[in-house]
GROMACS .gro file of C-alpha atoms in nm:
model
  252
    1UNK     CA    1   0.000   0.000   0.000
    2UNK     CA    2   0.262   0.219  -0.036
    3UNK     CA    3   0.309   0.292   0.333
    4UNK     CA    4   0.084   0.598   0.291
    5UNK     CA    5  -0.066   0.504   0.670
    6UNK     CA    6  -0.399   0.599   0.567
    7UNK     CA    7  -0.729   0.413   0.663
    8UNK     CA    8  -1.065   0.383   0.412
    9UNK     CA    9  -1.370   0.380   0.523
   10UNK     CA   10  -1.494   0.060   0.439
   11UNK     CA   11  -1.222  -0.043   0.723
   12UNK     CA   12  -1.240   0.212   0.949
   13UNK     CA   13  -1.630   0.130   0.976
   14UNK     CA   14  -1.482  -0.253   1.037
   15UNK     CA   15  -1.258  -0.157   1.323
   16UNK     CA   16  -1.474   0.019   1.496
   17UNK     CA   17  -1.796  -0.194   1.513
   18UNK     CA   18  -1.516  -0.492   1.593
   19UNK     CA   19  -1.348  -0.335   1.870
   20UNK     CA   20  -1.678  -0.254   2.040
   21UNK     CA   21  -1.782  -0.594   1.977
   22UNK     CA   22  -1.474  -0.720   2.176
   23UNK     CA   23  -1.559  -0.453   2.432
   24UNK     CA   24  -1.919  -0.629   2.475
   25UNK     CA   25  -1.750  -0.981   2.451
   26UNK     CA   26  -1.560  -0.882   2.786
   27UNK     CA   27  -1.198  -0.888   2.606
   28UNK     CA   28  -0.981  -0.619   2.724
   29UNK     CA   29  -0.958  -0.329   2.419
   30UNK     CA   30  -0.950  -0.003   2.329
   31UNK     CA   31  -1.294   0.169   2.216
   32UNK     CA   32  -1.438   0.361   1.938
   33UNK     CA   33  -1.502   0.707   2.015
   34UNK     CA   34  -1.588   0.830   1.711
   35UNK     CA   35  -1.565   0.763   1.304
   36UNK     CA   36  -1.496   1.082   1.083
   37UNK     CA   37  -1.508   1.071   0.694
   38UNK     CA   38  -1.223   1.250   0.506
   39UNK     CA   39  -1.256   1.432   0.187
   40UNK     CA   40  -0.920   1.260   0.043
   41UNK     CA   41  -0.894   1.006  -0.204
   42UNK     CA   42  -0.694   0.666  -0.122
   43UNK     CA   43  -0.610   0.470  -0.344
   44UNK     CA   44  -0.647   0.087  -0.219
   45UNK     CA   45  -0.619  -0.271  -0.417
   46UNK     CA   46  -0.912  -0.396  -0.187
   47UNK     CA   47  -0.862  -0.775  -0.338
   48UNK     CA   48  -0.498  -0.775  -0.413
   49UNK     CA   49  -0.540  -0.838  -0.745
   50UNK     CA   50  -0.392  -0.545  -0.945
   51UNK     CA   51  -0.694  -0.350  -0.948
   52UNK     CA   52  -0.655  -0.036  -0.807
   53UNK     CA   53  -0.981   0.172  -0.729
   54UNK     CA   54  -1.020   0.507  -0.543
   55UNK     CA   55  -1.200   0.472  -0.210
   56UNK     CA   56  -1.308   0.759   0.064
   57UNK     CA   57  -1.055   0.804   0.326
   58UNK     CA   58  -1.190   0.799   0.759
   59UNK     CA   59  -1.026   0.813   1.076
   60UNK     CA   60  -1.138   0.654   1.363
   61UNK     CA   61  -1.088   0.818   1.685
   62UNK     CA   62  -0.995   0.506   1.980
   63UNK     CA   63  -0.944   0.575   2.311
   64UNK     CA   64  -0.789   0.365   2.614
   65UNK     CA   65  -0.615   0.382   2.965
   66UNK     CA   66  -0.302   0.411   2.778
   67UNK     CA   67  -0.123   0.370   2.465
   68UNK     CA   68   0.178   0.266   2.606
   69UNK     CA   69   0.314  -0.056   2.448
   70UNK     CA   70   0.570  -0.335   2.475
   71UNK     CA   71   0.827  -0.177   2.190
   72UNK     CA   72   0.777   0.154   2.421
   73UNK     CA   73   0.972   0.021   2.659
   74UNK     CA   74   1.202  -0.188   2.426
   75UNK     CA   75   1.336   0.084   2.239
   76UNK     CA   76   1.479   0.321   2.532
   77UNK     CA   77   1.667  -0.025   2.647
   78UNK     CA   78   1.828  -0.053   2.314
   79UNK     CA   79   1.922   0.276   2.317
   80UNK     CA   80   2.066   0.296   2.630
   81UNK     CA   81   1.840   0.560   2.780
   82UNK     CA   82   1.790   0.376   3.095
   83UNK     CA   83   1.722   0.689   3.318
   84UNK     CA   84   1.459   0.741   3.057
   85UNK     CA   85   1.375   0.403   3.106
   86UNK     CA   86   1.330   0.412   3.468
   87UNK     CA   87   1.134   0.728   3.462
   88UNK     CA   88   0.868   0.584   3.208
   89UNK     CA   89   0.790   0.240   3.390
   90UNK     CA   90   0.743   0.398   3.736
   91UNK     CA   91   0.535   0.638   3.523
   92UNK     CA   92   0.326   0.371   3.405
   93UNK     CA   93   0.316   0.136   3.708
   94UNK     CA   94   0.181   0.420   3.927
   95UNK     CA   95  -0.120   0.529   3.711
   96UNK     CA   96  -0.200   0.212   3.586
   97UNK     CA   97  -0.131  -0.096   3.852
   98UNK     CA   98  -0.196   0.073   4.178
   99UNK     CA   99  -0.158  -0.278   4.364
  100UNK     CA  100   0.223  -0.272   4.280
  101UNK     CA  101   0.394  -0.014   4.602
  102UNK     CA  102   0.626   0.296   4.431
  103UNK     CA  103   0.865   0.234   4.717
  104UNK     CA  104   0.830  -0.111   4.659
  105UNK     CA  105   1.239  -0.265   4.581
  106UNK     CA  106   1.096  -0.554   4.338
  107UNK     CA  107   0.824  -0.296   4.181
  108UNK     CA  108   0.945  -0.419   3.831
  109UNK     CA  109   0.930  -0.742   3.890
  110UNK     CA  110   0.600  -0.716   4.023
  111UNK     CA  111   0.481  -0.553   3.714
  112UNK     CA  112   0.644  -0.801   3.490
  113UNK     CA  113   0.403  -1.060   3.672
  114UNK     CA  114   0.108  -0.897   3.621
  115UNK     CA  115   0.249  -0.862   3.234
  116UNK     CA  116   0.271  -1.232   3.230
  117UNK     CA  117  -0.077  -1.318   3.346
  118UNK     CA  118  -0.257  -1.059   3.181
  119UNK     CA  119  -0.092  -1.125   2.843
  120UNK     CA  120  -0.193  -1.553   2.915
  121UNK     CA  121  -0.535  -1.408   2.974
  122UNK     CA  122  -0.603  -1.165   2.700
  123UNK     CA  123  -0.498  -1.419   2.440
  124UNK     CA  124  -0.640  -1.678   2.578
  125UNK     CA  125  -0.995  -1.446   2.591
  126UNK     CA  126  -0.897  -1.391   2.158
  127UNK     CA  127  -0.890  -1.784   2.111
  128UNK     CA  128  -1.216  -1.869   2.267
  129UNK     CA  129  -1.385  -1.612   2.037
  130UNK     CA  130  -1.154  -1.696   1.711
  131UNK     CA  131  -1.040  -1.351   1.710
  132UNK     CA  132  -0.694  -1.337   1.509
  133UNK     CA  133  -0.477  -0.990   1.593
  134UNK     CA  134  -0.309  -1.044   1.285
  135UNK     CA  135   0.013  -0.836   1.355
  136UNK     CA  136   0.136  -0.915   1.704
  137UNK     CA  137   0.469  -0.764   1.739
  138UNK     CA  138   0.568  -0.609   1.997
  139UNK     CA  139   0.492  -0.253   1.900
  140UNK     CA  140   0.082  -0.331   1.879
  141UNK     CA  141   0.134  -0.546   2.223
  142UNK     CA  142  -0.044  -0.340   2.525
  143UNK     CA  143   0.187  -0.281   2.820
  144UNK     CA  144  -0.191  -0.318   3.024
  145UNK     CA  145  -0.299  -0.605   2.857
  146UNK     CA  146  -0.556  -0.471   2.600
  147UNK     CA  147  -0.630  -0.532   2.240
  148UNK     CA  148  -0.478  -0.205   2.138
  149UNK     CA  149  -0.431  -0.236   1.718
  150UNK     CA  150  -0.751  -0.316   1.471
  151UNK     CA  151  -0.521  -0.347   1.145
  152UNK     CA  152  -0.541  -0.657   0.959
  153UNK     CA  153  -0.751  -0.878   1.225
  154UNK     CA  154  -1.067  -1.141   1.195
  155UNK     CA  155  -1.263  -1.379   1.297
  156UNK     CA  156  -1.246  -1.749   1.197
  157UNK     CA  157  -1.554  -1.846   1.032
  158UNK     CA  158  -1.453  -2.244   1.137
  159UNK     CA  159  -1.184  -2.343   1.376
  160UNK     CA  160  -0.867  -2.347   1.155
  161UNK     CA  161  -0.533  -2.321   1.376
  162UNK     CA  162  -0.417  -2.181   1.001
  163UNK     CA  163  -0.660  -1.902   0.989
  164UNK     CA  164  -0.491  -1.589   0.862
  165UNK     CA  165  -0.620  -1.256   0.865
  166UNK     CA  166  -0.337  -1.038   0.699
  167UNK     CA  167  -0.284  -1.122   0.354
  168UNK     CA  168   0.079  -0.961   0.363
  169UNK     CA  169   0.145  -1.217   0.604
  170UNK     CA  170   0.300  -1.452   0.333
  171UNK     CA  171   0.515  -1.665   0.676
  172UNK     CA  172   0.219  -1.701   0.858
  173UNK     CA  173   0.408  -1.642   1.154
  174UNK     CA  174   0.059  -1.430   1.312
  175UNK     CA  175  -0.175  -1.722   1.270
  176UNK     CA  176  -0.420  -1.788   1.516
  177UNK     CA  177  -0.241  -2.085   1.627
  178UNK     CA  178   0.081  -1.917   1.683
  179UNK     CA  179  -0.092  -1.634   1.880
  180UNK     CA  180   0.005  -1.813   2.233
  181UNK     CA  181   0.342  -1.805   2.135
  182UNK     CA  182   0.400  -1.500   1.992
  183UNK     CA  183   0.249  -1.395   2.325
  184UNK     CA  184   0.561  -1.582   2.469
  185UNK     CA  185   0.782  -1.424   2.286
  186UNK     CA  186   0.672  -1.092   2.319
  187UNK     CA  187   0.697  -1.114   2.720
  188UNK     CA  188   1.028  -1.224   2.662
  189UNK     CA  189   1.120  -0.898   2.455
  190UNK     CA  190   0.945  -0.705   2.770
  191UNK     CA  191   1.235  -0.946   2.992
  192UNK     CA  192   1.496  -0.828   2.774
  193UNK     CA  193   1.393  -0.463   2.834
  194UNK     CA  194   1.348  -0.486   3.184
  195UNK     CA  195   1.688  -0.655   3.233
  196UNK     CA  196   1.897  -0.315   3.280
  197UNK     CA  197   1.709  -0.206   3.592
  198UNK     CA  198   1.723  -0.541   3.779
  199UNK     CA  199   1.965  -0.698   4.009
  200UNK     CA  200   2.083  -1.089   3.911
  201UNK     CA  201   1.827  -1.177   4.227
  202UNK     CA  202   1.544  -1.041   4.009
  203UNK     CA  203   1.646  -1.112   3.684
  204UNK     CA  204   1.656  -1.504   3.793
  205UNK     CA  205   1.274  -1.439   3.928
  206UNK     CA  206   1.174  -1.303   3.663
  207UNK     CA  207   1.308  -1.601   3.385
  208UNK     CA  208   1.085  -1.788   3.617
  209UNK     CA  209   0.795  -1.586   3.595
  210UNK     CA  210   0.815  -1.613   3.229
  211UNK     CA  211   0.883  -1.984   3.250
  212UNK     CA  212   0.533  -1.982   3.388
  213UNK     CA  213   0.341  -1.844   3.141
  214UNK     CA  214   0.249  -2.118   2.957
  215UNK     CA  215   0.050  -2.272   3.275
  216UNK     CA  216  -0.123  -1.939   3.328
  217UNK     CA  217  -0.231  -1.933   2.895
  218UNK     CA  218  -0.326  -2.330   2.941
  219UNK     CA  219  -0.505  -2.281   3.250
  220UNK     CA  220  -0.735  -1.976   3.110
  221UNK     CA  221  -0.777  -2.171   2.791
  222UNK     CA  222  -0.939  -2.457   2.945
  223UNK     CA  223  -1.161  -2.224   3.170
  224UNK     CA  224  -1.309  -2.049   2.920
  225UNK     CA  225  -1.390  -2.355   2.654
  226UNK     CA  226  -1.503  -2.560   2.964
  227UNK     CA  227  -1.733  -2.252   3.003
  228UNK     CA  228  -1.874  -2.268   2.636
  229UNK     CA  229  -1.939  -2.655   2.700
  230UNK     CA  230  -2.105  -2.578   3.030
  231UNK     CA  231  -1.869  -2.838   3.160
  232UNK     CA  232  -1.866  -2.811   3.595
  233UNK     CA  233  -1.618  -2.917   3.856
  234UNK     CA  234  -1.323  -3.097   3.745
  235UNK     CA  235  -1.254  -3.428   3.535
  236UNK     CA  236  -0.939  -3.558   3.444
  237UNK     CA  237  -1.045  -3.614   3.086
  238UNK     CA  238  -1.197  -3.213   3.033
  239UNK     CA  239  -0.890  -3.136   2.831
  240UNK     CA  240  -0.897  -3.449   2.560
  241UNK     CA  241  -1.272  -3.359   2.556
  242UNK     CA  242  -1.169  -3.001   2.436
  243UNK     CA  243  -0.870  -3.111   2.186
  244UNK     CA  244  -1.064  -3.356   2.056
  245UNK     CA  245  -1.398  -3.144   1.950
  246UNK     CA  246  -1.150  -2.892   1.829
  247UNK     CA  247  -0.949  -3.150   1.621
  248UNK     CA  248  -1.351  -3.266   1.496
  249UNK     CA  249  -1.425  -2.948   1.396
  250UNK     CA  250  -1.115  -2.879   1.182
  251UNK     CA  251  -1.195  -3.198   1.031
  252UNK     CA  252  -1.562  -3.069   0.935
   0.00000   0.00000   0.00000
């Protein structure tokens, strides 16, 4: 597309009706505010086919807690700015997790376990509604846990671990099925960032933390699809139940 970061309307109306649909699903996300048609012409080849057509430009006006991403925090620890750093996570950790203690000596690592379990939860609240993000680097990743970036995103029709949303994603490395991991390695970008301002105590919690992740995504997954199947208590054999209707239904 050029890289002209303009939006048509055609999507802009899409993003917004989707992102208060999450909002009324009870998935974590920013909201529509408002959708404004522009007067400029954009030029878009809707199919990907060679045929270019002219198409009314829009903006759509989101709003959320904060804005404030993984790659925010990623890109002052590659550069070096670490008192930068420093200043911008005790920033964010005092308006936005006021359970974690300013004063607090292990207030990042604190903070990078709530990252961890929030980030299990959020995608594992996208997989029991087939919602694909579509481009989950760490730049569109929320810093609170919330479906911040409505670019090139859907919903499966049928379960399809395959199911792609963004055509320019010729890898498929932002499949659904690869959203838990990309998850993974997104928090471990966040670890890599964080590294700088802890002590070798910390940074040895905090590999565990991460190590735990999976067990928080698996344990939230099988909540919320033994929800769907109104399935109570506990059985040992819930979980081959729920593989084995999802394996059914990508055989249908």
């Amino acid at each position: 597309r050029n890289g002209d970061g303009r939006a048509v309307l055609r999507s802009s109306v899409r993003e917004f009706l989707c992102s208060e649909a999450m909002h009324y699903l009870g998935i974590p996300t920013s909201r529509a505010a408002s959708l404004v048609v522009s007067d400029d012409d954009v030029w878009r080849d809707q199919f990907y086919n060679g045929n270019i057509k002219k198409e009314r430009g829009a903006i759509v006006l989101r709003l959320a807690k904060s804005w404030f991403r993984i790659g925010s925090l990623e890109i002052l620890a590659h550069s070096g700015e670490l008192d930068l750093l420093r200043r911008l996570l005790d920033f964010i950790i005092q308006e936005h997790f006021p359970s974690i203690a300013m004063n607090d000596s292990n207030r990042y690592l604190e903070f990078f376990s709530t990252a961890v379990s929030e980030t299990a939860n959020l995608i594992s609240l996208w997989m029991s509604v087939g919602f694909a993000h579509g481009v989950c680097n760490t730049d569109n990743f929320s810093l609170l846990s919330i479906t911040i970036d409505y670019g090139p995103f859907g919903f499966m029709d049928s379960y399809d671990p395959n199911f792609v949303p963004n055509t320019s994603d010729d890898e498929r490395r932002y499949k659904i099925g690869n959203q838990a991991s990309v998850g993974l390695f997104n928090l471990s970008k966040l670890l890599q960032a964080l590294k700088p301002l802890l002590d070798p105590r910390q940074k040895q919690l905090a590999s565990q933390i991460l190590k735990g992740y999976g067990e928080h995504y698996y344990s939230r997954f099988t909540e919320l699809f033994k929800t769907k199947l109104g399935l109570l208590g506990e059985n040992e054999n819930d979980n081959y139940l729920i593989a084995f209707l999802l394996k059914v239904s990508l055989l249908c």
